Amino acid sequence: MQNYIPNTQKQKNNFFELLYTNGNLRIGKLRNSIGQELLTPAFIPVATNASIRALDSIKVKELGINGIFVNTYHMHLTPGEDIVEELGGLHKFMNYDGLIFTDSGGFQAFSLGQAITDGVGKIVSIFSKEGRKKQTKQEKLAEVTDEYIVFKSHIDGRILKLTPENSILIQHKLGSDILMVLDECTSPLASYEYTKLSMERSLKWALRCLDFFKQHNKGNQYLYGIIQGGYHYDLRIKSAEFICSLDFDGIAIGGSLGTSKDNIAEILSWIIGYIPQEKPRHLLGIGSIPEIFTAIENGIDTFDCVIPTRYARTGTVFVNEPPNFIRDITAKYYKNLESRKYDFPIEQDCDCYTCKNYTVAYLNHLFYVGEISVMTLLTIHNLNFYNKLLNRIRQAILENKYFEFKKHFFQK
Ligand SMILES: [Zn+2]
Protein backbone atom coordinates (compact mmCIF):
# COMPACT_ATOMS: atom_id res chain seq x y z
CA MET A 1 0.00 0.00 0.00
CA GLN A 2 1.57 3.26 -1.09
CA ASN A 3 1.26 6.18 1.18
CA TYR A 4 2.21 9.81 0.67
CA ILE A 5 3.11 11.44 3.95
CA PRO A 6 1.36 14.73 4.65
CA ASN A 7 3.51 17.73 5.58
CA THR A 8 2.25 17.71 9.16
CA GLN A 9 4.51 14.75 9.86
CA LYS A 10 7.66 16.67 8.98
CA GLN A 11 10.11 16.77 11.84
CA LYS A 12 10.98 19.93 13.70
CA ASN A 13 13.28 22.31 11.86
CA ASN A 14 12.72 20.36 8.67
CA PHE A 15 15.60 18.06 9.60
CA PHE A 16 13.92 15.00 8.14
CA GLU A 17 11.09 14.71 5.68
CA LEU A 18 9.53 11.37 4.93
CA LEU A 19 8.52 11.77 1.29
CA TYR A 20 7.14 8.37 0.45
CA THR A 21 6.51 4.99 2.05
CA ASN A 22 5.45 1.62 0.73
CA GLY A 23 5.42 -0.95 3.53
CA ASN A 24 8.86 -0.77 5.10
CA LEU A 25 10.36 0.89 2.03
CA ARG A 26 10.92 4.60 2.54
CA ILE A 27 12.15 7.62 0.64
CA GLY A 28 13.18 10.57 2.78
CA LYS A 29 15.29 13.66 2.90
CA LEU A 30 17.69 14.75 5.62
CA ARG A 31 18.68 18.41 5.73
CA ASN A 32 21.41 20.12 7.74
CA SER A 33 21.41 23.70 9.04
CA ILE A 34 23.47 24.84 6.04
CA GLY A 35 20.61 23.69 3.82
CA GLN A 36 22.38 20.72 2.24
CA GLU A 37 20.13 17.75 1.56
CA LEU A 38 20.65 14.01 1.57
CA LEU A 39 18.11 11.76 -0.10
CA THR A 40 17.49 8.50 1.74
CA PRO A 41 17.98 5.58 1.72
CA ALA A 42 21.62 6.62 1.57
CA PHE A 43 24.96 4.98 2.12
CA ILE A 44 27.22 7.08 4.36
CA PRO A 45 30.93 6.51 3.70
CA VAL A 46 33.27 6.65 6.68
CA ALA A 47 35.62 9.63 6.90
CA THR A 48 37.45 8.61 10.08
CA ASN A 49 39.82 11.56 10.40
CA ALA A 50 37.52 14.11 8.68
CA SER A 51 38.56 12.67 5.32
CA ILE A 52 37.43 9.75 3.23
CA ARG A 53 40.82 8.12 2.79
CA ALA A 54 42.49 8.96 -0.53
CA LEU A 55 39.86 11.61 -1.40
CA ASP A 56 39.65 15.30 -0.59
CA SER A 57 36.34 17.01 0.23
CA ILE A 58 35.91 18.57 -3.23
CA LYS A 59 36.21 15.15 -4.88
CA VAL A 60 33.71 13.78 -2.37
CA LYS A 61 31.17 16.44 -3.33
CA GLU A 62 31.88 15.90 -7.04
CA LEU A 63 31.01 12.25 -6.52
CA GLY A 64 27.60 13.37 -5.26
CA ILE A 65 28.27 12.19 -1.72
CA ASN A 66 26.20 14.36 0.58
CA GLY A 67 26.71 12.53 3.85
CA ILE A 68 29.83 11.25 5.64
CA PHE A 69 30.54 9.59 8.97
CA VAL A 70 33.40 11.05 11.07
CA ASN A 71 34.87 9.30 14.12
CA THR A 72 34.77 11.39 17.29
CA TYR A 73 37.50 9.40 19.02
CA HIS A 74 40.02 10.16 16.27
CA MET A 75 39.08 13.85 16.06
CA HIS A 76 39.29 14.15 19.85
CA LEU A 77 42.86 12.83 19.77
CA THR A 78 43.95 14.82 16.71
CA PRO A 79 43.61 17.75 16.27
CA GLY A 80 41.19 17.94 19.23
CA GLU A 81 37.66 19.35 19.31
CA ASP A 82 38.80 22.73 20.69
CA ILE A 83 40.94 23.41 17.63
CA VAL A 84 38.18 22.27 15.27
CA GLU A 85 35.70 24.53 17.08
CA GLU A 86 38.09 27.49 16.94
CA LEU A 87 38.44 26.93 13.20
CA GLY A 88 34.67 27.07 12.70
CA GLY A 89 33.66 23.41 13.09
CA LEU A 90 34.04 20.34 10.90
CA HIS A 91 32.22 21.76 7.85
CA LYS A 92 34.56 24.72 7.58
CA PHE A 93 37.62 22.79 8.74
CA MET A 94 37.32 20.19 5.98
CA ASN A 95 35.53 22.42 3.45
CA TYR A 96 32.55 20.11 3.18
CA ASP A 97 28.96 21.24 3.47
CA GLY A 98 27.18 17.87 3.24
CA LEU A 99 25.66 16.13 6.24
CA ILE A 100 28.25 15.09 8.80
CA PHE A 101 27.46 12.28 11.21
CA THR A 102 29.71 11.69 14.22
CA ASP A 103 29.74 8.68 16.51
CA SER A 104 30.07 8.95 20.27
CA GLY A 105 33.67 7.76 20.46
CA GLY A 106 32.58 4.76 22.50
CA PHE A 107 33.14 2.18 19.79
CA GLN A 108 36.75 3.22 19.17
CA ALA A 109 37.34 3.39 22.90
CA PHE A 110 36.79 -0.34 22.81
CA SER A 111 38.26 -1.24 19.47
CA LEU A 112 41.39 0.93 19.67
CA GLY A 113 41.89 1.70 23.31
CA GLN A 114 44.49 -0.32 25.14
CA ALA A 115 44.58 -1.89 28.57
CA ILE A 116 45.00 0.56 31.39
CA THR A 117 46.22 -1.93 33.90
CA ASP A 118 45.63 -5.56 34.48
CA GLY A 119 43.19 -6.38 37.19
CA VAL A 120 40.98 -3.30 37.14
CA GLY A 121 37.38 -4.01 37.98
CA LYS A 122 34.56 -4.33 35.48
CA ILE A 123 36.87 -4.68 32.55
CA VAL A 124 35.57 -5.65 29.21
CA SER A 125 37.73 -6.86 26.44
CA ILE A 126 36.03 -7.19 23.16
CA PHE A 127 37.16 -6.37 19.73
CA SER A 128 40.03 -8.17 18.20
CA LYS A 129 40.66 -7.17 14.61
CA GLU A 130 37.84 -9.38 13.45
CA GLY A 131 35.72 -8.84 16.54
CA ARG A 132 35.54 -12.55 17.06
CA LYS A 133 38.51 -13.63 19.16
CA LYS A 134 37.98 -15.03 22.63
CA GLN A 135 38.52 -12.76 25.56
CA THR A 136 41.83 -13.12 27.34
CA LYS A 137 43.46 -11.23 30.15
CA GLN A 138 46.05 -9.77 27.78
CA GLU A 139 43.39 -8.16 25.62
CA LYS A 140 41.79 -5.97 28.27
CA LEU A 141 41.02 -2.74 26.52
CA ALA A 142 39.09 -0.32 28.64
CA GLU A 143 37.43 0.15 31.95
CA VAL A 144 33.69 0.64 31.89
CA THR A 145 31.75 1.82 34.90
CA ASP A 146 28.26 3.20 35.21
CA GLU A 147 29.80 6.66 34.99
CA TYR A 148 32.32 6.47 32.19
CA ILE A 149 34.60 4.56 29.85
CA VAL A 150 38.32 5.03 30.50
CA PHE A 151 40.82 4.04 27.89
CA LYS A 152 44.35 4.67 26.73
CA SER A 153 45.00 6.55 23.50
CA HIS A 154 46.30 4.30 20.73
CA ILE A 155 48.42 7.24 19.54
CA ASP A 156 50.27 8.55 22.56
CA GLY A 157 49.14 6.47 25.51
CA ARG A 158 47.18 9.33 27.12
CA ILE A 159 44.48 8.18 29.52
CA LEU A 160 41.12 9.42 28.31
CA LYS A 161 37.81 9.37 30.08
CA LEU A 162 34.57 9.38 28.11
CA THR A 163 31.37 10.25 29.95
CA PRO A 164 27.96 10.68 28.30
CA GLU A 165 28.28 14.43 28.84
CA ASN A 166 31.74 14.90 27.42
CA SER A 167 31.01 12.67 24.43
CA ILE A 168 28.20 15.08 23.52
CA LEU A 169 30.36 18.10 24.34
CA ILE A 170 33.13 16.84 22.02
CA GLN A 171 30.64 16.24 19.19
CA HIS A 172 29.04 19.61 19.89
CA LYS A 173 32.40 21.34 19.54
CA LEU A 174 33.24 19.38 16.40
CA GLY A 175 30.08 20.87 14.91
CA SER A 176 28.74 17.75 13.21
CA ASP A 177 25.09 17.75 12.07
CA ILE A 178 24.10 14.36 13.49
CA LEU A 179 25.43 13.24 16.88
CA MET A 180 25.19 9.84 18.53
CA VAL A 181 24.64 9.11 22.22
CA LEU A 182 27.40 7.33 24.12
CA ASP A 183 26.71 3.64 24.34
CA GLU A 184 28.67 0.55 25.09
CA CYS A 185 29.09 -1.58 22.02
CA THR A 186 29.17 -5.12 23.36
CA SER A 187 30.92 -8.01 21.70
CA PRO A 188 28.99 -10.65 19.77
CA LEU A 189 30.66 -13.01 22.25
CA ALA A 190 29.32 -11.25 25.33
CA SER A 191 26.99 -13.30 27.52
CA TYR A 192 23.28 -12.57 27.78
CA GLU A 193 23.84 -11.29 31.33
CA TYR A 194 26.57 -8.90 30.29
CA THR A 195 24.66 -7.69 27.21
CA LYS A 196 21.67 -6.97 29.47
CA LEU A 197 23.72 -5.09 32.04
CA SER A 198 25.47 -3.14 29.31
CA MET A 199 22.22 -2.32 27.48
CA GLU A 200 20.65 -1.01 30.69
CA ARG A 201 23.71 1.13 31.34
CA SER A 202 23.50 2.47 27.78
CA LEU A 203 19.87 3.50 28.42
CA LYS A 204 20.94 5.58 31.43
CA TRP A 205 23.72 7.13 29.36
CA ALA A 206 21.21 7.93 26.59
CA LEU A 207 19.14 9.96 29.05
CA ARG A 208 22.19 11.84 30.30
CA CYS A 209 23.30 12.53 26.71
CA LEU A 210 19.87 13.88 25.81
CA ASP A 211 19.74 16.17 28.87
CA PHE A 212 23.19 17.55 28.17
CA PHE A 213 22.46 17.93 24.46
CA LYS A 214 19.29 19.93 25.15
CA GLN A 215 21.23 22.34 27.35
CA HIS A 216 23.90 23.01 24.71
CA ASN A 217 22.26 22.63 21.32
CA LYS A 218 21.80 25.83 19.36
CA GLY A 219 19.23 24.25 17.07
CA ASN A 220 21.71 23.30 14.37
CA GLN A 221 22.57 19.79 15.58
CA TYR A 222 20.50 16.63 15.87
CA LEU A 223 20.91 13.76 18.30
CA TYR A 224 20.23 10.08 17.65
CA GLY A 225 19.49 7.56 20.41
CA ILE A 226 20.89 4.07 19.90
CA ILE A 227 19.01 0.79 20.31
CA GLN A 228 21.28 -1.89 21.78
CA GLY A 229 20.62 -5.42 23.05
CA GLY A 230 22.66 -7.70 20.80
CA TYR A 231 20.95 -10.71 19.28
CA HIS A 232 18.44 -11.04 22.13
CA TYR A 233 14.75 -10.38 21.49
CA ASP A 234 13.77 -9.19 24.97
CA LEU A 235 16.80 -6.89 25.30
CA ARG A 236 16.24 -5.31 21.88
CA ILE A 237 12.56 -4.70 22.70
CA LYS A 238 13.34 -3.13 26.07
CA SER A 239 15.99 -0.89 24.54
CA ALA A 240 13.73 0.06 21.60
CA GLU A 241 10.79 0.92 23.87
CA PHE A 242 12.90 3.15 26.05
CA ILE A 243 14.95 4.89 23.33
CA CYS A 244 11.91 5.48 21.12
CA SER A 245 9.96 7.03 24.01
CA LEU A 246 12.53 9.83 24.30
CA ASP A 247 12.75 13.03 22.32
CA PHE A 248 15.59 12.06 19.99
CA ASP A 249 15.80 13.52 16.48
CA GLY A 250 16.59 10.10 15.03
CA ILE A 251 17.18 6.52 16.05
CA ALA A 252 20.27 4.40 15.39
CA ILE A 253 20.60 0.67 15.78
CA GLY A 254 23.93 -0.55 17.12
CA GLY A 255 25.67 -3.43 18.76
CA SER A 256 25.95 -6.99 17.62
CA LEU A 257 23.58 -7.79 14.76
CA GLY A 258 24.23 -11.52 14.72
CA THR A 259 26.30 -13.20 12.06
CA SER A 260 24.32 -12.95 8.82
CA LYS A 261 22.01 -10.71 6.87
CA ASP A 262 19.16 -12.95 8.00
CA ASN A 263 20.03 -12.13 11.62
CA ILE A 264 20.04 -8.43 10.73
CA ALA A 265 16.60 -8.77 9.12
CA GLU A 266 15.31 -10.61 12.17
CA ILE A 267 16.59 -8.01 14.66
CA LEU A 268 15.20 -5.16 12.54
CA SER A 269 11.83 -6.90 12.28
CA TRP A 270 11.66 -7.01 16.10
CA ILE A 271 12.26 -3.32 16.64
CA ILE A 272 11.41 -1.29 13.57
CA GLY A 273 7.75 -0.96 14.59
CA TYR A 274 8.78 0.81 17.79
CA ILE A 275 10.46 3.65 15.90
CA PRO A 276 8.09 6.49 15.04
CA GLN A 277 7.57 6.67 11.26
CA GLU A 278 8.65 10.30 11.05
CA LYS A 279 12.05 9.70 12.66
CA PRO A 280 15.11 8.85 10.54
CA ARG A 281 16.73 5.48 11.27
CA HIS A 282 20.44 4.74 10.99
CA LEU A 283 22.01 1.27 11.05
CA LEU A 284 25.55 1.47 12.44
CA GLY A 285 28.41 -0.28 10.65
CA ILE A 286 26.51 -2.04 7.87
CA GLY A 287 27.42 -1.89 4.23
CA SER A 288 27.95 -5.02 2.13
CA ILE A 289 25.68 -5.08 -0.92
CA PRO A 290 23.31 -7.81 0.40
CA GLU A 291 23.18 -6.08 3.81
CA ILE A 292 22.20 -2.79 2.19
CA PHE A 293 19.16 -4.41 0.59
CA THR A 294 18.30 -6.09 3.91
CA ALA A 295 18.51 -2.78 5.76
CA ILE A 296 16.44 -0.87 3.22
CA GLU A 297 13.60 -3.37 3.02
CA ASN A 298 13.44 -3.41 6.82
CA GLY A 299 12.83 0.30 7.14
CA ILE A 300 16.35 1.77 7.47
CA ASP A 301 17.18 5.19 5.98
CA THR A 302 20.97 5.47 6.34
CA PHE A 303 23.90 3.16 7.09
CA ASP A 304 27.64 3.69 7.35
CA CYS A 305 30.48 1.32 6.59
CA VAL A 306 34.14 1.24 5.60
CA ILE A 307 33.64 -1.54 3.02
CA PRO A 308 33.77 0.30 -0.34
CA THR A 309 36.66 2.56 0.69
CA ARG A 310 38.69 -0.06 2.56
CA TYR A 311 38.22 -2.58 -0.26
CA ALA A 312 39.43 0.01 -2.77
CA ARG A 313 42.66 0.45 -0.88
CA THR A 314 43.35 -3.29 -1.04
CA GLY A 315 42.66 -3.49 -4.76
CA THR A 316 39.13 -4.85 -4.61
CA VAL A 317 36.59 -3.17 -6.86
CA PHE A 318 32.81 -3.41 -7.04
CA VAL A 319 31.31 -4.77 -10.25
CA ASN A 320 27.86 -5.89 -11.39
CA GLU A 321 28.59 -9.56 -10.73
CA PRO A 322 26.41 -11.32 -8.15
CA PRO A 323 26.50 -12.74 -5.60
CA ASN A 324 29.46 -10.82 -4.14
CA PHE A 325 29.76 -7.93 -6.60
CA ILE A 326 33.51 -7.65 -6.06
CA ARG A 327 36.64 -8.36 -8.09
CA ASP A 328 40.16 -8.36 -6.75
CA ILE A 329 42.22 -6.71 -9.46
CA THR A 330 45.47 -7.45 -7.66
CA ALA A 331 44.76 -11.18 -7.42
CA LYS A 332 43.92 -11.07 -11.08
CA TYR A 333 47.26 -9.49 -11.69
CA TYR A 334 49.13 -12.31 -10.05
CA LYS A 335 46.97 -15.18 -11.26
CA ASN A 336 46.47 -14.04 -14.79
CA LEU A 337 49.36 -12.28 -16.46
CA GLU A 338 47.11 -11.51 -19.39
CA SER A 339 45.23 -9.02 -17.21
CA ARG A 340 48.31 -6.81 -17.42
CA LYS A 341 47.22 -6.20 -20.99
CA TYR A 342 43.51 -5.59 -20.30
CA ASP A 343 42.88 -2.56 -22.42
CA PHE A 344 39.45 -1.77 -20.97
CA PRO A 345 38.05 -0.13 -17.84
CA ILE A 346 36.93 -1.93 -14.65
CA GLU A 347 33.37 -1.78 -15.99
CA GLN A 348 32.60 -0.96 -19.61
CA ASP A 349 29.40 0.88 -18.82
CA CYS A 350 30.63 2.70 -15.69
CA ASP A 351 30.48 6.48 -15.91
CA CYS A 352 32.99 7.15 -13.13
CA TYR A 353 36.12 9.24 -13.58
CA THR A 354 38.34 6.17 -13.21
CA CYS A 355 36.54 4.03 -15.78
CA LYS A 356 36.24 6.92 -18.23
CA ASN A 357 39.99 7.55 -18.14
CA TYR A 358 41.94 4.43 -17.20
CA THR A 359 42.25 0.76 -18.12
CA VAL A 360 42.48 -2.28 -15.85
CA ALA A 361 46.02 -2.82 -17.18
CA TYR A 362 47.08 0.62 -15.98
CA LEU A 363 45.35 0.27 -12.59
CA ASN A 364 46.99 -3.14 -12.13
CA HIS A 365 50.33 -1.59 -12.91
CA LEU A 366 49.81 1.30 -10.46
CA PHE A 367 48.82 -1.13 -7.74
CA TYR A 368 51.75 -3.42 -8.40
CA VAL A 369 54.35 -0.64 -8.21
CA GLY A 370 52.66 0.98 -5.22
CA GLU A 371 51.61 4.29 -6.80
CA ILE A 372 49.26 5.97 -4.33
CA SER A 373 47.07 7.42 -7.09
CA VAL A 374 45.53 3.96 -7.49
CA MET A 375 43.96 4.29 -4.02
CA THR A 376 42.15 7.42 -5.15
CA LEU A 377 41.09 5.93 -8.48
CA LEU A 378 39.71 2.70 -7.00
CA THR A 379 37.96 4.60 -4.17
CA ILE A 380 36.25 6.82 -6.76
CA HIS A 381 35.00 3.78 -8.68
CA ASN A 382 33.74 1.99 -5.56
CA LEU A 383 31.93 5.01 -4.11
CA ASN A 384 30.43 5.73 -7.52
CA PHE A 385 29.20 2.13 -7.66
CA TYR A 386 27.50 2.53 -4.28
CA ASN A 387 26.04 5.90 -5.23
CA LYS A 388 24.61 4.60 -8.50
CA LEU A 389 23.14 1.57 -6.72
CA LEU A 390 21.42 3.75 -4.10
CA ASN A 391 20.09 6.03 -6.83
CA ARG A 392 18.63 3.04 -8.63
CA ILE A 393 17.16 1.64 -5.43
CA ARG A 394 15.45 4.96 -4.61
CA GLN A 395 14.11 5.14 -8.15
CA ALA A 396 12.83 1.55 -7.93
CA ILE A 397 11.09 2.28 -4.62
CA LEU A 398 9.37 5.32 -6.13
CA GLU A 399 8.26 3.31 -9.16
CA ASN A 400 7.00 0.51 -6.91
CA LYS A 401 9.52 -1.86 -8.53
CA TYR A 402 11.95 -2.41 -5.66
CA PHE A 403 11.65 -6.21 -5.41
CA GLU A 404 11.70 -6.56 -9.19
CA PHE A 405 14.86 -4.47 -9.30
CA LYS A 406 16.45 -6.49 -6.50
CA LYS A 407 15.69 -9.80 -8.23
CA HIS A 408 17.16 -8.55 -11.48
CA PHE A 409 20.21 -7.10 -9.72
CA PHE A 410 21.08 -10.39 -8.00
CA GLN A 411 20.44 -12.47 -11.13
CA LYS A 412 22.59 -10.52 -13.52
ZN1 LIG B 1 34.03 3.07 -12.61
XYZ file of N, CA, C and O and ligand atoms in Angstrom, residues 346-347 350-356 381 384 388, ligand 1:
49
model
N 37.447 -0.965 -15.627
C 36.929 -1.933 -14.646
C 35.550 -2.406 -15.096
O 35.259 -3.596 -15.118
N 34.694 -1.445 -15.448
C 33.367 -1.780 -15.991
C 33.130 -0.938 -17.245
O 33.261 0.278 -17.204
N 30.548 1.827 -16.870
C 30.627 2.697 -15.688
C 30.968 4.120 -16.116
O 31.836 4.339 -16.964
N 30.279 5.077 -15.520
C 30.484 6.478 -15.908
C 31.427 7.208 -14.949
O 31.501 8.424 -14.969
N 32.146 6.470 -14.111
C 32.990 7.153 -13.131
C 34.262 7.684 -13.791
O 34.657 7.260 -14.869
N 34.896 8.584 -13.110
C 36.123 9.238 -13.576
C 37.192 8.188 -13.903
O 37.869 8.261 -14.936
N 37.315 7.188 -13.038
C 38.344 6.167 -13.211
C 38.085 5.346 -14.469
O 38.983 5.148 -15.288
N 36.845 4.879 -14.628
C 36.536 4.034 -15.785
C 36.530 4.823 -17.092
O 36.802 4.262 -18.156
N 36.235 6.116 -17.010
C 36.242 6.922 -18.233
C 37.671 7.187 -18.722
O 37.901 7.448 -19.886
N 35.867 4.767 -8.007
C 34.998 3.780 -8.676
C 34.045 3.121 -7.675
O 32.845 2.999 -7.937
N 31.370 5.474 -6.419
C 30.427 5.734 -7.515
C 29.492 4.540 -7.713
O 28.292 4.716 -7.965
N 25.506 4.967 -7.386
C 24.614 4.598 -8.495
C 23.583 3.577 -8.017
O 22.409 3.659 -8.351
Zn 34.033 3.066 -12.607
